[in-house]
XYZ file of C-alpha atoms in Angstrom:
516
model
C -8.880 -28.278 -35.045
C -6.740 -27.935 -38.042
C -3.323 -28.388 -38.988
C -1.093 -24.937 -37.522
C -4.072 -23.985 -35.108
C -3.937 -23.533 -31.710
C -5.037 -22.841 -28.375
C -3.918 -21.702 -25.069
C -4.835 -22.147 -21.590
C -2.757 -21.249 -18.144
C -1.524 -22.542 -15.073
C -0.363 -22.675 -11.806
C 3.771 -23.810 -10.146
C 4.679 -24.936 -7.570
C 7.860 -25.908 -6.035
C 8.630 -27.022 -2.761
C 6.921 -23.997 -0.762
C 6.669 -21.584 -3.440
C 3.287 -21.052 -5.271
C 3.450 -19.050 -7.860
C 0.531 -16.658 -8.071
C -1.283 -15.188 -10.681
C -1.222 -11.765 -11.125
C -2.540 -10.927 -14.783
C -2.890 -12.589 -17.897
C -2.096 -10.717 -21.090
C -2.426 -11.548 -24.134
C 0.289 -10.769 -26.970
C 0.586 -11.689 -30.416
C 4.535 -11.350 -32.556
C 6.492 -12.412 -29.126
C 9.308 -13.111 -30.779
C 10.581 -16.326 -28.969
C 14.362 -15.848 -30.279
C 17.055 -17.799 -28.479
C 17.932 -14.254 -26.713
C 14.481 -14.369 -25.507
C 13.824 -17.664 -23.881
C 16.641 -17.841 -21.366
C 15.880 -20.568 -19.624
C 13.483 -23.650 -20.315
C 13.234 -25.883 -17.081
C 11.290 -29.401 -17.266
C 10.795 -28.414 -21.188
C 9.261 -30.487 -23.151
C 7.350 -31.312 -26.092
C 4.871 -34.086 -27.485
C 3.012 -34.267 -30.281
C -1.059 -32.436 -31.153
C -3.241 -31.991 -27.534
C -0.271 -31.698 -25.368
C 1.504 -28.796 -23.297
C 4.829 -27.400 -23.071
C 5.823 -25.454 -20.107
C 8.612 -22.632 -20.324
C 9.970 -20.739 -17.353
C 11.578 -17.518 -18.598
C 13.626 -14.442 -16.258
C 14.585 -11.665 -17.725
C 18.069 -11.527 -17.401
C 20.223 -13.864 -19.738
C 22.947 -16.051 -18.222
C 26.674 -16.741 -19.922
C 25.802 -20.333 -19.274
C 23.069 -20.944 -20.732
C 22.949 -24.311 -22.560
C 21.129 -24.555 -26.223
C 19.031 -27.661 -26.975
C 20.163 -28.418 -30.603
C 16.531 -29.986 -31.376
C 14.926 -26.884 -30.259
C 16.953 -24.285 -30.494
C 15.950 -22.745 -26.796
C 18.597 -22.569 -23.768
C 17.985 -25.247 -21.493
C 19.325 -24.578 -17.417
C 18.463 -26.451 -14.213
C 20.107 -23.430 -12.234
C 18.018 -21.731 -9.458
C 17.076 -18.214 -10.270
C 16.742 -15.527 -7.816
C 12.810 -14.485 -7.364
C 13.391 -10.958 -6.348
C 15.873 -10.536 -9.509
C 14.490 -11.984 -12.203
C 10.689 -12.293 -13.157
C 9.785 -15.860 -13.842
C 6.664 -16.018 -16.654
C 5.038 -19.676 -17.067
C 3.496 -20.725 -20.873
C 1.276 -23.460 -21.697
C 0.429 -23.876 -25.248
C -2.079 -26.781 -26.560
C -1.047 -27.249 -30.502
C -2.671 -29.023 -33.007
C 1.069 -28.762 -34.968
C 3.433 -31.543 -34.767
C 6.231 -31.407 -32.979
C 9.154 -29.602 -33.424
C 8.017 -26.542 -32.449
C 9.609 -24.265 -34.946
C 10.415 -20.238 -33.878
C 8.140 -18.969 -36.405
C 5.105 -21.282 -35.168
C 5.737 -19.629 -31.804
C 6.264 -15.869 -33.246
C 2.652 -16.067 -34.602
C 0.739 -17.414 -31.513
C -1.099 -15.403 -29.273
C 0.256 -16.228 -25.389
C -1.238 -15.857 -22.075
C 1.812 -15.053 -19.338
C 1.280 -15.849 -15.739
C 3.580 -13.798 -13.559
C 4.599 -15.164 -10.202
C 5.750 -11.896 -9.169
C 3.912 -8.890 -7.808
C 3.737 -5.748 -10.236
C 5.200 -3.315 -7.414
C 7.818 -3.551 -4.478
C 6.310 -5.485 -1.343
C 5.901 -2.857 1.346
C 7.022 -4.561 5.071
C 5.510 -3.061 7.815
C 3.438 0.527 7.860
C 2.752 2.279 4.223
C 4.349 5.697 4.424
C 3.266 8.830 1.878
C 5.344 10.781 0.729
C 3.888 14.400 -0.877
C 6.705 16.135 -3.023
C 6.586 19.378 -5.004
C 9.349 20.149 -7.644
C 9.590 22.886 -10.169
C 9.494 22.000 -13.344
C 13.135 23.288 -14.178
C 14.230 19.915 -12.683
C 13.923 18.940 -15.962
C 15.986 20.184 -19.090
C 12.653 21.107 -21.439
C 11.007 22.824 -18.163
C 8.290 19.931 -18.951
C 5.669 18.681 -16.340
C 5.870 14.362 -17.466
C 9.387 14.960 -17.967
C 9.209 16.749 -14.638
C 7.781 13.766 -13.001
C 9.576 10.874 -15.212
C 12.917 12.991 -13.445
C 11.156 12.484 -10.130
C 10.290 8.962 -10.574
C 14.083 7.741 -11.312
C 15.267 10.166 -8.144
C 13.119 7.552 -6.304
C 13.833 4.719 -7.922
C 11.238 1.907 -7.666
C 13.124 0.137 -5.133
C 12.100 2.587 -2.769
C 8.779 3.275 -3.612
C 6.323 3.780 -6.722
C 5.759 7.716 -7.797
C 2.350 8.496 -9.165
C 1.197 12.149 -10.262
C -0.434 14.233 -7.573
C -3.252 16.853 -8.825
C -3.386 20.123 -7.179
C -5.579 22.802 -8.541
C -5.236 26.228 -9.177
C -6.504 28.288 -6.011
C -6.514 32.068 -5.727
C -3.390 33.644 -4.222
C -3.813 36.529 -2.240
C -0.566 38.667 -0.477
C 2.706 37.279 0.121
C 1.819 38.171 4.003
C -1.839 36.390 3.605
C 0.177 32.756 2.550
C 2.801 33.157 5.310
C -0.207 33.068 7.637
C -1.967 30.319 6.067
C 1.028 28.431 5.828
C 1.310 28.156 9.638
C -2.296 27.836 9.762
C -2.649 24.529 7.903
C 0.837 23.431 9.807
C -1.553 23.601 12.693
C -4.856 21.813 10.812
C -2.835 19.117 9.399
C -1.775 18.166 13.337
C -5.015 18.275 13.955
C -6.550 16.237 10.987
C -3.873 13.566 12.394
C -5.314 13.809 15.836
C -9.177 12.853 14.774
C -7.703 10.377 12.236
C -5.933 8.824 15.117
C -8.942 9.575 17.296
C -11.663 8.021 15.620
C -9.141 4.950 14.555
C -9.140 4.106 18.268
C -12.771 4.312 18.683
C -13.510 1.686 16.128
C -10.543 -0.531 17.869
C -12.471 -0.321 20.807
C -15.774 -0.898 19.373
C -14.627 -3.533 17.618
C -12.275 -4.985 20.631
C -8.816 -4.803 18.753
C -10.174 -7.380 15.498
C -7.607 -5.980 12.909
C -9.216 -7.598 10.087
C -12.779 -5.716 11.024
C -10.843 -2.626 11.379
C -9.540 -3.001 8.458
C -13.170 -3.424 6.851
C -14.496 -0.598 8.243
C -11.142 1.957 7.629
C -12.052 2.808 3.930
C -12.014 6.458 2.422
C -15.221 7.553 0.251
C -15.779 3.752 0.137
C -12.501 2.859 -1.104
C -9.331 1.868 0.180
C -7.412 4.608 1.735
C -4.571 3.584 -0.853
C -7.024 3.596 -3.576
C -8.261 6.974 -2.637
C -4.922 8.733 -2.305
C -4.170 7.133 -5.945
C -7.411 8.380 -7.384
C -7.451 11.757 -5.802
C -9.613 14.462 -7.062
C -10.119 17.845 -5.268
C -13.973 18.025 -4.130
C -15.374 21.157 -6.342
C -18.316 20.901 -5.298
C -17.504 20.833 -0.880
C -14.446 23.379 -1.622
C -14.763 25.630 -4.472
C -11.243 26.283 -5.633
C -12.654 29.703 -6.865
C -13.120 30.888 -3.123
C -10.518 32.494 -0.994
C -7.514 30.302 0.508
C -8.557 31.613 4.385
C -12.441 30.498 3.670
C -11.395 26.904 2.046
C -9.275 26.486 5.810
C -12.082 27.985 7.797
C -15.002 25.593 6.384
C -12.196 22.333 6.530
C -11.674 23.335 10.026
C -15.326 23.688 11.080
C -15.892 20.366 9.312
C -13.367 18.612 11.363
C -14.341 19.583 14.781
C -17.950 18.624 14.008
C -16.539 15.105 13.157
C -14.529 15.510 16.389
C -17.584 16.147 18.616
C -19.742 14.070 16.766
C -18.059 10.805 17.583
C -16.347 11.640 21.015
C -20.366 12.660 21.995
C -21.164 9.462 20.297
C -18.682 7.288 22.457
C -19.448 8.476 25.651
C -23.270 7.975 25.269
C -21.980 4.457 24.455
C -19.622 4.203 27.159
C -21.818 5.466 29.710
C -24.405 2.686 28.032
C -21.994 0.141 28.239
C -21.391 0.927 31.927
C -24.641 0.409 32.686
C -25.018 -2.909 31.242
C -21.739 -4.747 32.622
C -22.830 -3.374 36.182
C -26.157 -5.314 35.828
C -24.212 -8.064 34.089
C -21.834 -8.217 37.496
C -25.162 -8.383 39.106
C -26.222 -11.571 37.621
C -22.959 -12.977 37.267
C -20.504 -11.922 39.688
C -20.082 -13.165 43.082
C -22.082 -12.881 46.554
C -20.325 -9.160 47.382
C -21.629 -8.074 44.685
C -24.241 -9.570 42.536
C -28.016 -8.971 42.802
C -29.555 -10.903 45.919
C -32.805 -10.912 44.876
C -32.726 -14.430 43.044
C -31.376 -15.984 45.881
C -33.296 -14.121 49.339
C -36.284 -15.836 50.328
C -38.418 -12.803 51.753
C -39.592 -15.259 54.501
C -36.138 -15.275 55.965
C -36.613 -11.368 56.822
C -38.164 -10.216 59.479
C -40.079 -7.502 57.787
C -42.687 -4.604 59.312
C -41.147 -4.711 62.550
C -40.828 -1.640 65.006
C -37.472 -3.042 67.126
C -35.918 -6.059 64.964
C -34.243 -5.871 61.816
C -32.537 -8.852 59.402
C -29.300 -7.940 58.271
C -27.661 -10.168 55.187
C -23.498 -10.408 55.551
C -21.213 -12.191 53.070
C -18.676 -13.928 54.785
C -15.648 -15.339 53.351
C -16.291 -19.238 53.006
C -12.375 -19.939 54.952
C -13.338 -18.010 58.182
C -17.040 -19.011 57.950
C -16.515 -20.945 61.197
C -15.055 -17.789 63.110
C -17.879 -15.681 62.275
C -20.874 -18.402 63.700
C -18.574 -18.476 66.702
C -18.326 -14.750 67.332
C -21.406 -12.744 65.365
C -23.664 -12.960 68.608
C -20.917 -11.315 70.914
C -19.465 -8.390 68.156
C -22.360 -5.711 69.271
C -25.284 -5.288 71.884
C -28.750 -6.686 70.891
C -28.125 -9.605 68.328
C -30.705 -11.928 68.730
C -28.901 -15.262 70.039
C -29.123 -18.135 67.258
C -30.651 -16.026 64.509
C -27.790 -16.601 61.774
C -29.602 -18.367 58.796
C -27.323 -19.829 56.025
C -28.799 -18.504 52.906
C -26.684 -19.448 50.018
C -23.148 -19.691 49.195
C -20.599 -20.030 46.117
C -17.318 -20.637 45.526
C -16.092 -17.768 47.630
C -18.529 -16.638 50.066
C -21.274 -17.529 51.876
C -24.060 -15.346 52.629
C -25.893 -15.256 55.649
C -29.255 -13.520 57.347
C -28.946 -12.201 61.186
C -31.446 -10.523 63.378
C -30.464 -7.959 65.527
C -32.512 -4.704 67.047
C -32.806 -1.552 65.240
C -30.933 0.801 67.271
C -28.145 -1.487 67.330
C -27.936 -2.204 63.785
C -25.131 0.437 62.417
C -22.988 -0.439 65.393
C -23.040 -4.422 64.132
C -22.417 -3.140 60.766
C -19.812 -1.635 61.362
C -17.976 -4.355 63.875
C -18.943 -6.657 60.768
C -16.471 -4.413 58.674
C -14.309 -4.544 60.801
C -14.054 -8.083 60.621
C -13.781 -8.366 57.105
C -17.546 -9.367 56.630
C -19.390 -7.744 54.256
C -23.294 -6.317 54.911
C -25.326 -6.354 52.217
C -27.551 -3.204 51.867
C -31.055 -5.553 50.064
C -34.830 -4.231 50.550
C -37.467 -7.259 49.695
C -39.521 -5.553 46.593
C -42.580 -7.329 45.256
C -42.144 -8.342 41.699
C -38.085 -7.248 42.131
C -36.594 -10.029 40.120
C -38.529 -9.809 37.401
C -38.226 -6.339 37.515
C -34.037 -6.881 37.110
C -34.689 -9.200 34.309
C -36.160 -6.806 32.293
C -34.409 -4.004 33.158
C -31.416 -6.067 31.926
C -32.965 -7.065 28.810
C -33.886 -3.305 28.333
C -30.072 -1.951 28.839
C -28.569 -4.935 26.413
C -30.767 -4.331 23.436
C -29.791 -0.138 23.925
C -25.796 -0.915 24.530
C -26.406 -2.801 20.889
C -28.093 0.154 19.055
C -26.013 2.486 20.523
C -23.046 0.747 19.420
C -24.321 0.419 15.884
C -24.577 4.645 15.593
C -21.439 4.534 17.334
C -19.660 1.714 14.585
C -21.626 3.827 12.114
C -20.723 7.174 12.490
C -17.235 6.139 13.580
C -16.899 4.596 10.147
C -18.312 7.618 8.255
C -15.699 10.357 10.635
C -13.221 8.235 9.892
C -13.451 8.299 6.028
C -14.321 12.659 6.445
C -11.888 12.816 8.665
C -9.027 11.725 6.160
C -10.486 13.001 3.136
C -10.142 16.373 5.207
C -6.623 15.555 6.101
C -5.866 15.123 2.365
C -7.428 18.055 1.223
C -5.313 20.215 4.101
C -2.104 18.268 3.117
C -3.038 19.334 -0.900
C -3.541 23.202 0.405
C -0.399 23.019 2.236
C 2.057 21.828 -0.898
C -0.007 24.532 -3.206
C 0.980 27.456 -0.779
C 4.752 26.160 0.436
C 5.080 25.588 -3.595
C 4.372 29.052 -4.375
C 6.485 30.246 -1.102
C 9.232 28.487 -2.240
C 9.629 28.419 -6.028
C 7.326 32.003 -6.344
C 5.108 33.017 -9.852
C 4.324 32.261 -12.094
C 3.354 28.371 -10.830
C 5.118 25.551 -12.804
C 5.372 22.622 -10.902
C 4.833 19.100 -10.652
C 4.027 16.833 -7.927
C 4.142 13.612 -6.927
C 2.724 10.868 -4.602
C 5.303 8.447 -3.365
C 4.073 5.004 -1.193
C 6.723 3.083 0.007
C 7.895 1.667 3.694
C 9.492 3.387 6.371
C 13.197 1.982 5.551
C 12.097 2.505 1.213
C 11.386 6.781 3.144
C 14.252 6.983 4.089
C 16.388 5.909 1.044
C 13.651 8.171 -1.265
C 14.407 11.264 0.994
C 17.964 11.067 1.074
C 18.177 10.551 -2.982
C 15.714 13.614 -2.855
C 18.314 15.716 -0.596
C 20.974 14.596 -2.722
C 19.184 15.616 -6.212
C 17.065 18.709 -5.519
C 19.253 19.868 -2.874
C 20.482 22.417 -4.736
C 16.970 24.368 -4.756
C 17.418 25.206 -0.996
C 20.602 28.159 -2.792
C 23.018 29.298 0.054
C 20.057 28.404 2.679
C 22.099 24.947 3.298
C 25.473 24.647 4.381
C 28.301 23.405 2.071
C 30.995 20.899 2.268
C 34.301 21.058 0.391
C 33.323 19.472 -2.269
C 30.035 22.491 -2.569
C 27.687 19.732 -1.957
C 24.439 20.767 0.573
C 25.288 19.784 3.899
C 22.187 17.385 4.955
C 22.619 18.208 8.431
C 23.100 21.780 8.851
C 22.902 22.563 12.735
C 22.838 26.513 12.327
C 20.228 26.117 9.814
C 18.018 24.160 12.201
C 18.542 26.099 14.707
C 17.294 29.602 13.207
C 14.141 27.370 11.679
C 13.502 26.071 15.108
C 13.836 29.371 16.453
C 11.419 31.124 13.546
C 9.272 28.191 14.775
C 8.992 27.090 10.647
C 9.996 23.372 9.405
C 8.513 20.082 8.098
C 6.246 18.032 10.519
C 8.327 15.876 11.942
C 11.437 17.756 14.014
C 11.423 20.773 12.565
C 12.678 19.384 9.764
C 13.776 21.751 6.625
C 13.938 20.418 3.322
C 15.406 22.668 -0.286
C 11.808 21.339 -1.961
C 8.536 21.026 -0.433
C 8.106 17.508 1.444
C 5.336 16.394 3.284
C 5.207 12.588 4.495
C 2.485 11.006 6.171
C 1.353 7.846 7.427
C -2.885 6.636 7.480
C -3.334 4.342 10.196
């Protein structure tokens, strides 16, 4: 390496419990490292050719800030605030000689290492947010400057804005979209149903694992985020060309074959499932009611007899001395001494009595009585091998029944959203023509943020575009839009028109939404 060459390399920080993480690493060239620039330095330091020098720099400048006269950078041991101030760690390997002049620095090429994330951390559920604004928000009547407007009404504190592509679909009578309108009202419910539906199926298939859930919830094999950030109306499923009442009819038709497809799915695995944990209580459970052909030795019955018949009773192990004391005397016709100890367990103990036919439902039913239980068991040649196989038979169908059930639950669940989407797009393209009329120039825009980050966005959005809603809102002294107007809710509720959640009215059109 020769003299005023370089390299660069990166690297990790940690402090106390803090690891900085890395995010991205870009490369710039020209950075300019003016005392304005380099804010703080913590730990800095420099040594001569082969070594490092580590800089920590925020982005807002402090009055305190101390200058190192050998250097010419602030120097600062004060804490800075993570959230407020984004903290960028350079290592540089130089071949020069130290001191590190400005212009050495202003031609090498850098690679930053953020610790901080590039958007807002979302706490708790990711909520969607669909908005459609004309583009008169905006003083050129421009669709980015349409958008840029709707991005600082948000404000990335409360969630990050992203363009939301609706295409052009044919628009039939005023009448004709009034209907529709209610129409996909009622499809979107229902797209939130199956959503919701199918969501629980794979929780139960997958018995509550979140992080398996998790793997399987994805949207045309994507993230469901991902998706809704890539969104592209499917041409080819939903020909924007056709009529607005066929495009509802065939996402309709598609979502209730989804819908029967994995309920009829489920129950063929449920009723599977059944079957296999009652022959699993049968080799497992206890003496009332597993299987007792393991445990009766067919020479304890008395078998092809015309008067005498064995009878097997589980008796509670505590009272087992009561029941040898009394069985003989409880009915007519029980053969004196003829209680045989078969087998117990923790609980029970199961034992074989003879008694004569025609007396035999009149001791079962004093043995009831008694809190004994009579076992209803028919010696079969070849019977326990016959269970064993039988189990064998109903474990390996419960597991390829719940494979087509994990499989096709996956595969609703990613139709059944992309369905939901494509209702949700249909329903801002006809409120947006509803509201703001033809010809169509609007924008609109896909907000993610968290529930509290909704709330904030929608009441900057009431306070901005409220104004589009004309005399339909109320008005306080001051001419502002009243955000709660109770006689304005009440003739909405009435009409039976509104948002999705409460009826809600809004002065632009506003759907939000939540994928679970």
């Amino acid at each position: 390496m020769q003299e005023g060459e370089f390299s660069s390399t990166t690297t990790s920080f940690k402090r106390g419990k803090k690891q900085a993480v890395t995010r991205r690493i870009v490369p710039e060239i020209g950075y300019g490292l003016s005392p304005t620039r380099w804010h703080y330095l913590r730990g800095g330091k420099g040594k001569r050719a082969g070594k490092m020098v580590n800089f920590r720099i925020p982005l807002a400048p402090k009055q305190d800030d101390r200058h190192d006269e050998h250097k010419g950078l602030p120097t600062t041991t004060q804490e800075i605030p993570q959230r407020r101030r984004s903290i960028t760690f350079v290592i540089i390997i130089w071949s020069a000689t130290w001191p590190l002049s400005i212009s050495h620095c202003q031609t090498a090429s850098l690679l930053l290492v953020s610790n901080l994330p590039e958007a807002p951390a979302m706490s708790g559920p990711t909520k969607y947010m669909l908005v459609s604004l004309p583009t008169s928000i905006s003083q050129s009547s421009d669709q980015d400057e349409a958008l840029t407007a709707l991005r600082s009404t948000i404000s990335n504190d409360n969630g990050t804005t992203i363009p939301f592509k609706i295409p052009e679909f044919k628009i039939g009578t005023l009448d004709a979209l009034v209907g529709q309108a209610d129409d996909l009202a009622k499809l979107d419910g229902t797209c939130q149903g199956v959503v919701a539906k199918v969501g629980e199926s794979l929780r139960n298939l997958l018995e509550g694992d979140e992080s398996k859930i998790a793997q399987q919830k994805t949207v045309n094999d994507k993230p469901a985020d991902q998706y809704l950030r890539t969104f592209s109306w499917n041409k080819v499923k939903y020909r924007a060309d056709k009529p607005l009442a066929e495009l509802i009819d065939s996402l309709q038709k598609e979502l209730v074959s989804i819908d029967n497809d994995v309920k009829g799915k489920m129950n063929q695995y449920n009723q599977v499932k059944t079957n296999l944990t009652t022959l699993q209580r049968k080799q497992t459970g206890n003496l009332s009611t597993k299987s007792l052909t393991p445990v009766v030795d067919p020479k304890l019955l008395v078998q092809d007899s015309e008067y005498l018949e064995t009878h097997l009773v589980v008796v509670p192990t505590n009272v087992k001395k009561d029941f040898l004391k009394t069985y003989e005397t409880i009915s007519p016709m029980v053969v004196p001494r003829s209680s045989v100890e078969v087998t117990h367990d923790d609980e029970f103990t199961l034992f074989a009595v003879t008694t004569f036919k025609k007396h035999s439902a009149e001791f079962q039913l004093k043995c009831r009585e008694n809190k004994w239980t009579p076992r209803d068991y028919k010696y079969v040649e070849g019977g326990k091998e016959e269970e064993r196989k039988e189990a064998e038979r109903v474990g390996k169908d419960e597991r390829k029944v719940w494979g087509e059930a994990l499989r096709l639950s996956r595969t609703g669940w990613s139709e059944a959203v992309m369905i939901w989407i494509h209702v949700l797009t249909l329903r801002v393209f006809v409120e947006t023509v509803l509201r703001y009329g033809l010809p169509l120039d609007f924008v609109c825009g896909l907000v993610k943020s968290s529930p509290k980050g909704a709330k904030k966005a929608k009441a900057a959005l009431d306070t901005t575009y409220g104004y589009l809603g004309g005399n339909a809102f109320g008005r306080d002294k001051k001419g502002k839009a009243l955000k709660d107007d109770s006689a304005l809710s009440s003739e909405i509720a009435a009409a039976g028109v509104g948002g999705q959640e409460g009826n809600e009215y809004t002065a632009y059109v506003y759907y939000e939404f939540e994928i679970i």
